[in-house]
Structures are given as structure tokens and as C-alpha cells.
């Protein structure tokens, strides 16, 4: 039997860090079972409070303590400070300082001990002169030792426990080399495979059950609140992220995505709260461990990840160490042939829950680095949308967790009610008759609440808002445990329990700690617990876990079984606070769900209005999302705010915030939020800025609405029902210079191989027949248009309407039942239509002939010619073979297309409409002040759609019906 070497740790501390000193015993015991055991060493902890005994010495108490501690011979001196520095000893300001200086002197001579010093940064209430003096001494000492080495800070006892465990683990791995030990078969392939099979069986068992909300209240006593994962898991669908302007992607089943050996091997799952991300990752861990292969799933909660203290590889190794039941297993898993190779699946859960801000900001980049470094490992990470930026995880396959389909909801209900066909049918009928509840049921966590609530109270118990549903379900669970109707004492227990849960939730949410130790609950809830109505804190928490299923045991105490419950009780606690308190935290993305649930809990419309008004100036997108949670009509909340918006930039930001909100709310709320908000902006507030209107139209179309069809917002705003009447009125007045030219469809050569790169290659294009206006839109015509801003003073009524940006041109054409021509249509008509020639101009290539056909080269002229002005060189209008006037020269003309410099290289042959997106639109034709080359039929100009110029006009086109 090999003798284990002892690593002796001396603990040095003043009296105000007793909590931290106590957790050291647990850390030492844990390490002795794990990594220390594997390196054939044992950690021994020495502290004067536990190892010293009474005695006298000429140098005082420290003289008695020093021979017992033997600091010169220890391996590690570990010191902890908070507010107290201690009492003077042996020429030092405190015993702790004396011990540290002794260790420093010993290390200078012998290279040991290792010195680890920790400073607690938690809140400090310093009330007396002595407390101030003590803390000043701590700060002075901290400043003095800073140049000598590295010390560490921590927030609370739990944070200290995590850090000291990690640091001692790293010390052992760095300083203690593995020894041969007793002869074993661990080196043989058979032994390794046996160890790995056993490890996979353990993982399969670990992930074989899931917590199902309310399940404990439905099952026989003693069966627990966990259910078989194959029974409780809803087989979700996922979908590739839909990028801007891309068509909808196909829903995918998880077997197709995650159990396919082909690329890609790295995935990001994005899902709303309660969408089933954690359950899916646990299910995947169970499946991977159960499959007949060598897969090693590693499931990791990211909450405590701190990249300033170690790499992602260290984090994975730490989890492997926790998962392993022996040193042999851990060493087999961490062998370089297996660690992060193709048999290992890394499951990172809760990227949005990371406590360390810098780590949260860096994690996407670090995971991408890990994927590049270990391409054969499979990485699956999960997060709420609020924590994922658009450009993150570009090398991962990015997937959205989809809402449950009606078939999935039906299958889940059948599992829940265990074949009780009448209840299943009744629930299905309720969902069919109440669309809002049916929408909530598409979320797995809310579906479990709906099933539980329906089981308790039938259809009448079902509520149509998330906050109400949480409230109803948690009340059912707590009332069953405490039965407040039975006695005054029971009612007191029930009320105290809710108050404690609220208090604990809010405090730990503020601290960003979702595990709450028993002793902290005791401090927080001392007044309620001292009434002896609930018993000792640990007994109270054990009972709450056993009888309600709302909380469960965690590594550092207890935690809520689902983050959404924690957020709900935090929101409940906020009802006792002011709106100002809530609004102060609303800029933090971590508070998104809490603020929205809090809004849903508000019973007073005035408080809802106050909340939305406060959020509007701080976090406008969140203010919009809050309107989906409350009973107060959106128009009542938003119209006064939107009506005050001035200038198009604030309104464009509003639309952008609305679009950014879509990924953070349920699919069924998206259309309602967009429709209601844009109805207020466009219709109720009578928006007139065409750029703002166009961006609103794009958003409406993006979510699947048809704003240009009867009943649509744009149709209503522009009164498109009367567009044909307006057109006929304009056509009937000759002074408008408005006339349609019928253009027969045909084939032509578009572009030019002899000139600019963006005109190449010349290519065959076929266009269908359409109508084109003989003249550009005139000032007289545009004067009737009640949208946008109009230029004035540039010519008379018969002059081209210039200075309009692309959006105004687009909507004027729409307003009269027309549209802007495509770039292909414009060039087709400019060349003369069906009789087109492959020449620079519709009449040929002779530039010297151009003055007979177009106004150009007049740089000294202030504005364009009238649209029907006679050319003195010919005695007639500048008409091309189709009868179009001034198609070349006079003013540039907007086309419908986005501009693409390389578009011609792959443009379709039939009716091309330009790129699907871009930053600039197309102008064609040239202006009165330009030189001849710009008037060529093939010449293309890109121009920002927001820009205006006195040289830019437009003419309308129309489909042939």
C-alpha cells in the first residue's frame, strides 16, 4: 500500500470571516476524495482555533500558537480578510499579519510555503471608530503587499468556496506529479473501456429523469417529483436562424440535427424562457450516454464560469472531475487521446446566466476558439436570445427552438393525464376555444403549468397571461402544503412562506446568485422564522422542497427548479417596491423577464402607465415588450408617447427596437405587438414621413402580414382603395402631363461590355408588357400628394418634381395605383422597347446627334426643363421610338431596384428585379447638367434612397392587368 504524502495548509484569519473558515473543511474533504486522492496526497488543514491549546509564553498568545502552526514547515499559508485586521501580536499589527510575514520570510529562504491571500469585497457597514480603524488597517496592508505577489478578491462565502476549490485544485495539479502507485490494469485498453462504459452508465442514470412542474402533487407519496425523461421530454423542433430577407427555413427534428455524424459539429441553441433548452440538453446527454458508441457527454451549467480564473478547457476538466467517481475514470477521460476529441460532446447550458460580466462578453469568441482548436469535439451551447448578438457564433450552426405544434401539445397532454380521455378532450376543447391560452401552451414550461392548473380547477382556472398563470400555479402548490383555509396559524405559515420566497428571490437576484445557502435564508428571513411558525430554516426549506416542488437541492444550498419561477417570485417582490426601483434595473438584460412579469402582475392601470413611461426613456424596446404582458390596451399606453416623437430618426429607432423585440417574445405575440404599435404610429398618429412608413412596411412584411392588401396598414394609410380614382383624375387633366405609354414585352440585350465594370456583362433579358408614363411626375401632380416633403421654386407646374428621395417616389407611384419601373424595364424602354438596338443611345452611337434628343451639358442652368418643352434643334419634344419624353437627360429617374455592382453576373433572364437587399438604389438617365456618357442607355448610377437632389426625379410604371 502506497503511503500518501501530506500537504499541510495553515489557515490564517481574523474573527470576521468564520463562514469562510468553515467552508474550508468541506473543500478539503472534497479534494481529498478527488484530485488529491488521484495524486496520492492528503490535504491537512491547520488553524489556531482548532489546533492550538492553552498555554503561556513570554511573547504572548502568538508565542504559544507559532510552534503549533509551524508556518516555516507548511506547504500553503492561506489567509482571509474582510473588515477586521486583528489584534497586535509579536511586533505585527495582528496575528494574521505576523503569520503572513513569517511565511514570506520562509519562502524567501526555502521557496515555500505557497502564500494565498483572499480579500472579501461584500458590503461593509462600518459604524464605530474601531471598525473604521480595523478596515483602514486591512486596506493599508492590502496596498503594501500588492507589489509582492498576487492576491484574490471574492464577493461572498459561495464565491470564496468556488475560488479556493479551483485554486487548490490547480496547485495540486501543478505541484504534485502523479506517482506509479500500486500496480493496476488502468493502462490496458480493456480496463479503460470498462471504466468508460461504467462512466456512461452513471451519466445515463444521472440524466434519466427531469423535474416536471407540479408532478409531485400528482403522484403517490414518496415517489418524488422527477419523472422519466422519455416520458416528460417533449420532442422539440428547431430551425436555422432566419437571416434578413432570407426565406423561412424548414423545422428540423432533433434526431436529424444532433445525431448526424456529418458536419457541422458545433451548435448554438437560442430559445425563449421556458422553451425547453435545459431539458433538451439533458435529454441529449442521456441519449448520447445511452447510444451504443463511445460518446462522452459533458453537461455544464455556465453560471459560475469565470474566464479570468481559467480557460474553457479548465472548466471542462473541472466538470469531468465532478462527474467522475474515481481517479482512474478522471484520468481516462482527460487522456489526450480522448479529451475534447471526437467522442466528447460538450453541452454548455445557460450562456445567459453567467455571473461574471467580462466572461459573458468574451464567451462567444472563446467558444469559437475552442471549436477551432478541437474540431472533432461536438459543442452544443444554449442561451436565451437576450444574450446572443447577431454576429456571435458565426462558425456554429445557429438554431432557434421552435414553439410546440398542436400535435406536440396533444401528445404532451396525453402523457400528463395518463390516458384520461375525458380530461384530454376537455383541455383540447379549452385550447381550441381560447386562442390566447393555446398560444401560451406552445411553450413547454407554460404547458406544464396549464396542464397542472387545468387538473386542479378545470377550464375556469386557466388564465391568459403568463404572470397570472405563474401566480395561480404557485398558489395551488403552496396552499396544498399550508392549507391557509384550515386555521389562522396555517394562514400565517402560508403568508410567511410567500414573503420569504419573495425576499430570498429578490435579494439573490440582485446578487446574481441562484443558489441560496440555508444560513443566508436564516439571516434574510429571521423575523418570520423566529415566530416559530415555520421551524428552523433548513427544516423549512426541506419541507418546501418535499411538499411543493418549487425548489430543489443544489450544490450550495437550494435553488428554484426553473429560472422562470425565480424570476416570477422576484417580480412578485417588486410589487412592494416603487416603479423607480424597477426602472433602475431595466437597462440590465438579466432583468428582462422580471420586469415583464412584474408588469403583468400590476393591477393598477396607472402604475402600468407609469412603468411604460419610465421604460420609454431608458429601454424603449423593453417598454414595447411590456405591452404584451398587461391588460391595459397598447393604444392607451403608447399613443401619448409615440405622438411626442419628433423627426424621423427617433421613429426609425422605434421601428428598429420593435424588430429587435421579435426574437425576445413568443411567436404568437409578434404580429400583435407589431400591428398594434405600427397602427398607432402610422394611422392614429398620422405618420407622413415616407422613409419611416417604408421601414414599417418592411417589418410588417417580415412577420408575414400583407400591409399593401385590403385591411393592411399601408393600404389604409394611403387609402389605396381609391388609388384608381386618383389616377383617373390625374389622367383627365392635361395640365398634369400624365399619360401612359403601352410597352409590349420582349427580349433585349441589357448592359454594355465596352464601358464600366458594373455594366458588364451584356446579357439577354426578357420583360413582360407593362405601362410607362410618358413624362416624369410633374410638380403639379406631386402637389396633390399629402406625404413627404416637397421641393418648391424649381420651375413651374410642368417641370419635373425633383428633390424627392426614393421613398417618396415609391409611395407616390403606389398612391396613384402604379409603381416605380425596374431597372430592366427602364433600360428596355430607354432603348426603344421591342425594336431595341445594341447601341449607346436609342438612336445609335453618334454622340454628336444627342443634342437633338436630350437636354444635357447645361451646367450653368439652375433647374430642369419643362417635361413637354420643345427642342429648338428639332422643333418637337425629345421622344424616343416608344413615345417616351426625355427618357435620356433632363432629370435622373429612380428605379425600384437595389443597386448591385456585380448583379449582372448572375441576374435572372426573366423580369429581373435587382438584388434582394442593399444600401443604395438605382438611378438612370442622366440630368440636364451632365455630360453625354452619363446619358447612355446602359449607364447605371447608385444613390442612397434617403438622399435628395435637384437633378433627380422619377416616372411611374404600371402592370398590365
XYZ file of C-alpha atoms in Angstrom, residues 31-639:
609
model
C -10.405 17.490 -2.750
C -9.119 14.589 -0.650
C -11.761 12.373 -2.241
C -10.939 13.618 -5.726
C -7.859 15.197 -7.216
C -5.685 14.844 -4.090
C -6.516 11.140 -3.879
C -5.568 10.777 -7.532
C -2.135 12.296 -6.876
C -1.643 10.167 -3.739
C -1.588 13.132 -1.367
C -3.798 14.206 1.514
C -4.562 17.802 2.442
C -4.343 18.690 6.150
C -5.799 21.953 7.467
C -4.276 23.704 10.493
C -5.862 26.714 12.230
C -5.052 28.127 15.635
C -8.726 27.941 16.677
C -8.864 24.185 16.089
C -5.264 23.096 16.715
C -3.902 25.361 19.476
C -4.294 24.592 23.184
C -3.977 26.727 26.361
C -0.529 27.890 27.405
C 1.673 30.856 28.405
C 4.646 32.388 26.632
C 6.815 35.474 27.173
C 5.847 36.708 23.689
C 2.147 36.368 24.429
C -0.511 34.201 22.745
C 1.289 34.210 19.385
C 4.291 32.634 21.070
C 2.024 29.707 22.067
C 0.461 29.450 18.587
C 3.599 29.624 16.394
C 5.166 26.251 17.434
C 1.817 24.577 16.776
C 1.261 26.148 13.336
C 4.913 25.617 12.244
C 4.450 28.041 9.376
C 8.057 27.579 8.186
C 7.312 23.901 7.513
C 3.841 24.181 5.959
C 3.137 23.884 2.226
C 0.466 26.575 1.933
C -0.417 29.590 4.057
C -3.974 30.646 3.242
C -5.154 33.992 4.678
C -8.609 35.593 4.539
C -9.524 39.217 5.341
C -12.730 41.249 5.327
C -13.349 44.218 7.681
C -11.111 43.262 10.631
C -7.326 43.161 10.631
C -6.960 41.626 14.093
C -5.148 42.355 17.374
C -1.395 43.120 17.681
C 0.975 40.147 18.060
C 4.784 39.726 18.164
C 5.690 43.056 16.614
C 2.952 42.972 13.989
C -0.395 44.769 13.822
C -2.190 41.413 14.051
C -1.606 37.690 14.404
C -2.596 37.178 10.764
C -0.034 39.755 9.600
C 2.666 38.092 11.749
C 1.880 34.693 10.206
C 1.963 36.084 6.652
C 5.295 37.850 7.219
C 6.723 34.643 8.726
C 5.610 32.769 5.607
C 7.109 35.411 3.285
C 10.461 35.162 5.105
C 10.409 31.362 4.956
C 9.563 31.416 1.236
C 12.484 33.748 0.512
C 14.830 31.206 2.067
C 13.352 27.803 1.214
C 10.917 28.520 -1.642
C 7.922 27.548 0.456
C 5.173 27.871 1.622
C 2.845 28.955 -1.185
C 1.028 32.086 0.070
C -2.638 32.550 -0.899
C -4.365 35.707 0.365
C -8.057 36.475 -0.178
C -9.962 39.717 0.450
C -13.744 39.775 0.808
C -15.441 42.587 -1.153
C -19.010 42.223 0.152
C -20.880 45.151 1.732
C -19.238 46.710 4.764
C -21.224 48.647 7.372
C -18.606 50.443 9.494
C -20.328 52.133 12.433
C -17.737 52.629 15.174
C -14.294 54.269 15.215
C -12.751 50.863 15.980
C -14.400 49.289 12.924
C -13.117 52.130 10.761
C -9.603 51.718 12.183
C -9.642 47.968 11.595
C -10.774 48.330 7.989
C -8.203 51.054 7.337
C -5.521 48.605 8.513
C -6.827 45.983 6.054
C -6.629 48.462 3.169
C -3.139 49.612 4.175
C -1.881 46.015 4.343
C -3.516 45.190 1.001
C -1.774 48.150 -0.615
C 1.557 47.205 0.962
C 1.574 43.602 -0.283
C 0.269 44.386 -3.774
C 3.764 44.713 -5.317
C 4.922 41.465 -3.684
C 2.551 38.995 -5.317
C -0.948 38.086 -6.414
C -3.960 38.129 -4.089
C -7.591 37.351 -4.883
C -10.925 39.038 -4.128
C -14.287 37.358 -3.599
C -17.881 38.546 -3.161
C -19.376 36.145 -0.622
C -18.902 32.756 1.012
C -20.124 30.808 -2.004
C -17.775 32.748 -4.291
C -14.866 32.088 -1.917
C -15.673 28.371 -1.825
C -15.628 28.142 -5.626
C -12.399 30.074 -5.970
C -10.421 28.382 -3.225
C -11.503 24.956 -4.524
C -10.320 25.874 -8.001
C -7.030 27.366 -6.779
C -6.161 24.393 -4.557
C -7.028 22.005 -7.383
C -4.711 23.910 -9.702
C -1.946 23.906 -7.049
C -2.169 20.115 -6.704
C -2.145 19.539 -10.461
C 0.793 21.922 -10.944
C 2.961 20.851 -7.996
C 2.185 17.190 -7.320
C 3.162 14.785 -10.075
C 1.224 11.529 -10.495
C 3.083 8.564 -8.995
C 3.077 4.969 -10.109
C 1.170 3.773 -7.068
C 0.057 0.195 -6.793
C 0.108 -1.976 -9.911
C -3.254 -1.777 -11.684
C -4.687 -2.586 -15.069
C -5.634 1.043 -15.714
C -3.132 1.271 -18.521
C -4.699 -1.521 -20.508
C -7.238 -0.837 -23.245
C -9.727 -3.267 -21.719
C -9.566 -1.606 -18.347
C -10.049 1.851 -19.886
C -13.051 0.697 -21.910
C -14.557 -0.864 -18.800
C -14.116 2.400 -16.895
C -15.668 4.446 -19.702
C -18.642 2.093 -20.020
C -19.250 2.421 -16.301
C -18.977 6.208 -16.565
C -21.529 6.312 -19.394
C -23.909 4.169 -17.344
C -23.586 6.645 -14.473
C -24.299 9.559 -16.814
C -27.253 7.730 -18.311
C -28.688 7.320 -14.821
C -27.855 10.920 -13.839
C -29.797 12.330 -16.793
C -32.584 9.745 -16.843
C -35.111 11.971 -15.040
C -36.326 15.552 -15.271
C -38.309 17.762 -12.967
C -41.890 18.214 -14.160
C -43.736 21.205 -12.737
C -46.386 20.129 -10.230
C -45.626 16.453 -10.766
C -45.054 15.759 -7.075
C -48.544 16.975 -6.237
C -49.998 14.405 -8.641
C -48.044 11.328 -7.612
C -48.180 8.986 -4.657
C -46.246 9.889 -1.532
C -42.550 9.182 -1.684
C -42.258 8.890 -5.450
C -40.558 12.277 -5.780
C -41.177 14.988 -8.307
C -38.863 13.653 -11.003
C -40.178 11.738 -13.996
C -38.529 9.539 -16.574
C -37.011 11.786 -19.207
C -38.532 9.740 -22.011
C -41.969 10.437 -20.504
C -41.520 14.094 -19.574
C -39.473 15.249 -22.565
C -41.328 16.949 -25.414
C -39.546 16.169 -28.719
C -38.896 19.727 -29.811
C -38.299 21.070 -33.294
C -35.536 23.522 -34.126
C -34.983 25.826 -37.065
C -31.978 27.561 -38.571
C -31.819 31.248 -37.778
C -33.611 33.259 -40.394
C -31.319 35.996 -41.647
C -32.514 39.312 -43.053
C -34.553 38.923 -46.255
C -33.985 35.160 -46.370
C -36.927 32.805 -46.872
C -38.279 30.810 -43.901
C -36.300 27.669 -43.127
C -37.720 24.210 -42.541
C -38.420 22.946 -38.988
C -35.975 20.192 -38.099
C -36.293 17.301 -35.750
C -33.539 16.911 -33.158
C -32.508 13.432 -34.353
C -31.757 14.856 -37.786
C -29.655 17.667 -36.324
C -27.793 16.250 -33.324
C -27.391 12.552 -34.119
C -25.899 13.045 -37.544
C -22.168 12.321 -37.739
C -21.623 14.762 -40.587
C -20.744 18.431 -40.245
C -21.421 20.814 -38.676
C -20.368 19.658 -35.223
C -20.949 22.895 -33.326
C -24.385 24.302 -32.496
C -25.933 27.280 -30.739
C -29.487 26.848 -29.454
C -31.477 30.035 -28.923
C -34.794 29.817 -27.096
C -37.192 31.923 -25.065
C -37.619 31.335 -21.303
C -39.379 28.018 -20.722
C -38.869 26.829 -24.297
C -37.157 23.629 -23.146
C -33.458 24.380 -23.704
C -32.199 22.840 -20.451
C -34.433 19.795 -20.768
C -33.262 19.337 -24.354
C -29.592 19.442 -23.321
C -30.223 16.952 -20.506
C -32.115 14.726 -22.926
C -29.196 14.898 -25.366
C -26.781 13.990 -22.547
C -28.984 10.992 -21.699
C -29.227 9.907 -25.348
C -25.522 10.299 -26.047
C -24.653 8.297 -22.915
C -27.203 5.613 -23.850
C -26.279 5.150 -27.517
C -24.147 2.149 -28.407
C -20.982 4.157 -29.071
C -18.113 5.797 -27.240
C -19.748 9.203 -26.722
C -18.913 11.035 -23.505
C -21.397 13.863 -22.871
C -20.212 16.653 -20.561
C -23.119 18.791 -19.327
C -22.060 22.124 -17.807
C -24.034 24.957 -16.208
C -22.256 28.177 -17.216
C -23.462 30.275 -14.289
C -20.207 30.199 -12.326
C -17.834 30.222 -15.311
C -15.125 32.851 -14.862
C -12.596 33.037 -17.697
C -10.337 35.275 -15.626
C -9.615 32.265 -13.407
C -9.144 29.594 -16.037
C -9.755 28.553 -19.625
C -12.719 26.706 -21.092
C -10.540 23.586 -21.126
C -10.107 24.004 -17.349
C -13.880 24.385 -16.974
C -14.467 21.141 -18.896
C -11.842 19.336 -16.821
C -13.446 20.579 -13.619
C -16.802 19.139 -14.745
C -15.173 15.837 -15.701
C -13.634 15.730 -12.235
C -17.060 16.268 -10.637
C -18.684 13.645 -12.875
C -16.006 11.016 -12.239
C -16.426 8.540 -9.411
C -12.730 7.686 -9.250
C -9.315 8.980 -10.180
C -8.974 6.241 -12.784
C -12.089 7.430 -14.578
C -10.999 11.062 -14.490
C -7.551 10.238 -15.852
C -9.083 8.104 -18.601
C -11.401 10.956 -19.606
C -8.616 13.535 -19.534
C -6.200 11.414 -21.519
C -5.024 13.383 -24.550
C -6.453 10.722 -26.878
C -9.943 11.390 -25.532
C -10.070 14.865 -24.046
C -12.024 17.103 -26.426
C -11.711 14.589 -29.240
C -14.497 13.151 -31.404
C -16.039 11.050 -28.642
C -16.688 14.049 -26.386
C -19.879 16.143 -26.564
C -19.757 19.438 -24.658
C -23.150 20.768 -23.572
C -22.925 24.373 -22.308
C -26.202 25.407 -20.665
C -27.266 28.912 -19.667
C -24.902 31.227 -21.521
C -27.281 33.998 -20.439
C -26.859 33.164 -16.727
C -23.113 33.832 -16.411
C -22.440 35.916 -13.309
C -19.082 37.318 -14.402
C -19.753 40.184 -16.853
C -16.398 40.037 -18.649
C -16.774 36.293 -19.168
C -20.238 36.815 -20.636
C -18.841 39.331 -23.111
C -15.978 37.042 -24.151
C -17.695 33.671 -24.141
C -18.920 33.597 -27.749
C -15.414 34.289 -29.042
C -13.872 31.781 -26.605
C -16.300 29.027 -27.636
C -15.498 29.692 -31.281
C -11.782 29.408 -30.423
C -12.444 26.132 -28.618
C -14.317 24.821 -31.673
C -11.394 25.715 -33.947
C -8.848 24.167 -31.598
C -10.823 20.929 -31.096
C -12.784 20.493 -34.346
C -13.636 16.852 -33.635
C -15.423 17.532 -30.352
C -19.111 18.338 -30.641
C -20.178 21.575 -28.924
C -23.819 22.443 -28.194
C -24.482 25.702 -26.339
C -27.847 27.117 -25.230
C -28.945 30.640 -24.371
C -31.895 32.961 -24.165
C -31.980 35.356 -27.139
C -31.297 38.406 -24.978
C -27.644 37.343 -24.528
C -26.841 36.468 -28.145
C -25.731 39.155 -30.572
C -26.366 38.799 -34.292
C -22.694 38.298 -35.199
C -21.905 35.808 -32.414
C -21.166 32.136 -33.138
C -20.750 32.731 -36.883
C -18.988 29.344 -37.278
C -21.673 27.462 -35.343
C -24.913 26.194 -36.796
C -27.318 28.597 -35.116
C -30.733 27.208 -34.290
C -33.911 28.557 -32.748
C -36.036 26.324 -30.516
C -39.490 26.417 -32.078
C -42.833 26.633 -30.256
C -44.705 23.373 -29.756
C -47.027 22.350 -32.561
C -50.671 21.366 -31.833
C -49.640 17.722 -32.286
C -46.867 18.080 -29.687
C -49.260 19.745 -27.253
C -51.736 16.891 -27.736
C -49.031 14.264 -27.161
C -47.857 16.042 -24.001
C -51.410 16.243 -22.626
C -51.853 12.524 -23.229
C -48.684 11.798 -21.250
C -49.699 14.187 -18.460
C -53.211 12.828 -17.961
C -52.158 9.220 -18.453
C -54.916 8.189 -20.823
C -57.785 10.020 -19.053
C -59.523 10.673 -22.359
C -62.253 12.935 -20.942
C -59.748 15.339 -19.384
C -57.603 15.315 -22.506
C -60.619 16.113 -24.685
C -61.778 18.840 -22.288
C -58.356 20.504 -22.297
C -58.197 20.345 -26.094
C -61.617 21.984 -26.281
C -60.488 24.759 -23.931
C -57.390 25.398 -26.033
C -59.453 25.466 -29.224
C -61.895 27.996 -27.771
C -59.310 30.233 -26.091
C -56.578 31.208 -28.577
C -54.518 33.162 -26.049
C -54.133 30.105 -23.805
C -53.413 27.983 -26.868
C -50.595 30.398 -27.660
C -49.162 30.041 -24.131
C -49.333 26.243 -24.454
C -46.748 26.376 -27.252
C -44.140 26.972 -24.508
C -43.230 23.663 -22.742
C -42.854 25.143 -19.251
C -46.122 27.057 -19.526
C -47.798 23.969 -20.984
C -46.890 22.009 -17.842
C -48.429 24.840 -15.787
C -51.555 24.819 -17.955
C -51.980 21.051 -17.532
C -51.462 21.329 -13.780
C -53.852 24.286 -13.455
C -56.489 22.591 -15.601
C -56.217 19.452 -13.482
C -56.823 21.481 -10.320
C -59.622 23.775 -11.463
C -60.747 22.939 -14.997
C -61.350 25.490 -17.723
C -62.319 28.240 -15.274
C -58.836 28.101 -13.705
C -56.999 28.794 -16.962
C -55.606 32.312 -17.287
C -54.468 34.094 -20.404
C -51.333 35.891 -19.187
C -48.051 34.365 -18.080
C -47.852 36.235 -14.786
C -51.388 35.177 -13.841
C -50.602 31.581 -14.751
C -47.474 31.580 -12.561
C -49.460 33.100 -9.710
C -52.259 30.548 -9.968
C -49.900 27.549 -10.142
C -47.630 28.583 -7.286
C -50.651 29.338 -5.111
C -52.052 25.859 -5.779
C -48.772 24.284 -4.693
C -48.311 26.441 -1.589
C -51.946 26.220 -0.495
C -51.813 22.442 -0.597
C -48.719 22.476 1.571
C -50.010 25.014 4.099
C -53.826 24.934 3.665
C -54.421 28.584 4.684
C -58.163 27.994 4.988
C -57.787 25.494 7.835
C -56.608 27.818 10.634
C -55.132 31.184 11.435
C -51.756 29.534 12.085
C -51.811 27.790 8.699
C -52.705 31.054 7.004
C -49.788 32.728 8.772
C -47.464 29.947 7.585
C -48.699 30.374 4.018
C -48.244 34.151 4.048
C -44.816 33.916 5.703
C -43.705 31.376 3.110
C -44.620 33.656 0.226
C -42.854 36.581 1.910
C -39.709 34.505 2.448
C -39.693 33.295 -1.164
C -40.128 36.859 -2.394
C -37.380 38.182 -0.141
C -34.940 35.393 -0.972
C -35.665 35.684 -4.703
C -35.123 39.423 -4.907
C -32.001 39.505 -2.781
C -30.302 36.659 -4.596
C -31.370 38.065 -7.960
C -29.707 41.339 -7.024
C -26.615 39.348 -6.052
C -26.784 37.250 -9.267
C -26.721 34.045 -7.197
C -29.399 31.464 -7.969
C -28.302 29.068 -5.188
C -29.283 30.277 -1.716
C -27.444 28.752 1.284
C -29.512 27.896 4.348
C -27.662 30.298 6.629
C -28.406 33.199 4.273
C -32.101 32.351 4.310
C -31.920 32.416 8.090
C -30.446 35.928 8.076
C -32.845 37.255 5.447
C -35.938 35.743 6.995
C -35.039 35.914 10.684
C -38.152 37.811 11.705
C -40.569 35.393 10.052
C -38.730 32.276 11.169
C -38.323 33.462 14.742
C -42.101 33.339 15.098
C -41.675 29.543 15.339
C -44.426 29.057 12.789
C -42.116 27.578 10.188
C -39.327 25.991 12.177
C -35.594 26.026 11.554
C -34.523 27.353 8.130
C -33.207 24.026 6.864
C -36.333 22.173 8.003
C -38.463 24.844 6.347
C -36.576 24.558 3.046
C -36.639 20.760 3.141
C -40.390 20.828 3.660
C -40.868 23.379 0.902
C -38.900 21.137 -1.456
C -40.754 17.992 -0.436
C -44.299 19.351 -0.450
C -44.344 21.912 -3.268
C -41.588 21.023 -5.711
C -40.856 24.740 -6.205
C -37.246 24.435 -5.033
C -34.642 21.705 -5.103
C -31.309 20.898 -3.508
C -28.272 22.499 -5.121
C -24.564 22.313 -4.560
C -24.557 25.425 -2.402
C -27.949 25.110 -0.720
C -31.253 25.301 -2.578
C -32.406 26.739 -5.890
C -35.681 27.135 -7.772
C -36.471 24.217 -10.061
C -36.738 26.587 -13.014
C -35.241 30.028 -13.543
C -38.678 31.316 -14.602
C -40.026 30.588 -11.096
C -37.133 32.501 -9.566
C -37.916 35.414 -11.892
C -41.613 35.214 -11.027
C -41.039 35.441 -7.250
C -38.562 38.278 -7.847
C -41.256 40.077 -9.859
C -43.707 39.399 -7.039
C -41.279 41.023 -4.594
C -41.062 44.085 -6.834
C -44.738 44.823 -6.202
C -43.611 46.068 -2.791
C -41.109 48.428 -4.445
C -41.593 51.604 -6.440
C -41.586 51.731 -10.217
C -38.401 53.795 -9.962
C -36.653 50.839 -8.319
C -37.757 48.570 -11.188
C -36.822 51.056 -13.896
C -33.308 51.485 -12.446
C -32.633 47.817 -13.166
C -34.407 47.674 -16.523
C -31.307 48.540 -18.556
C -29.722 45.251 -17.434
C -30.693 42.422 -19.852
C -30.762 39.972 -16.920
C -33.878 41.784 -15.646
C -35.859 41.433 -18.900
C -38.148 38.619 -17.719
C -38.512 40.002 -14.209
C -39.660 43.401 -15.465
C -42.124 41.865 -17.918
C -43.609 39.526 -15.299
C -43.775 42.406 -12.825
C -45.748 44.437 -15.374
C -48.180 41.549 -15.774
C -48.706 41.429 -12.004
C -49.662 45.105 -11.751
C -53.367 45.516 -11.083
C -53.481 49.291 -11.377
C -53.574 50.823 -14.876
C -51.934 53.991 -13.583
C -48.923 52.003 -12.349
C -48.680 50.263 -15.730
C -48.722 53.640 -17.491
C -46.087 54.964 -15.074
C -43.888 51.908 -15.700
C -44.133 52.107 -19.503
C -43.456 55.857 -19.432
C -40.361 55.307 -17.301
C -39.081 52.496 -19.501
C -39.717 54.514 -22.672
C -36.828 56.872 -21.936
C -34.466 54.166 -20.680
C -35.146 50.980 -22.651
C -37.731 51.628 -25.353
C -37.738 48.075 -26.825
C -38.473 46.675 -23.354
C -41.309 49.191 -22.941
C -42.806 47.804 -26.160
C -42.425 44.203 -24.979
C -44.056 45.041 -21.657
C -47.274 45.906 -23.519
C -47.650 42.210 -24.439
C -47.854 41.290 -20.735
C -50.501 43.713 -19.453
C -54.254 44.167 -19.699
C -54.051 47.899 -20.413
C -54.607 48.447 -24.171
C -51.431 49.208 -26.119
C -53.028 52.285 -27.693
C -53.640 53.770 -24.254
C -50.020 53.158 -23.253
C -48.142 54.016 -26.429
C -50.093 56.654 -28.320
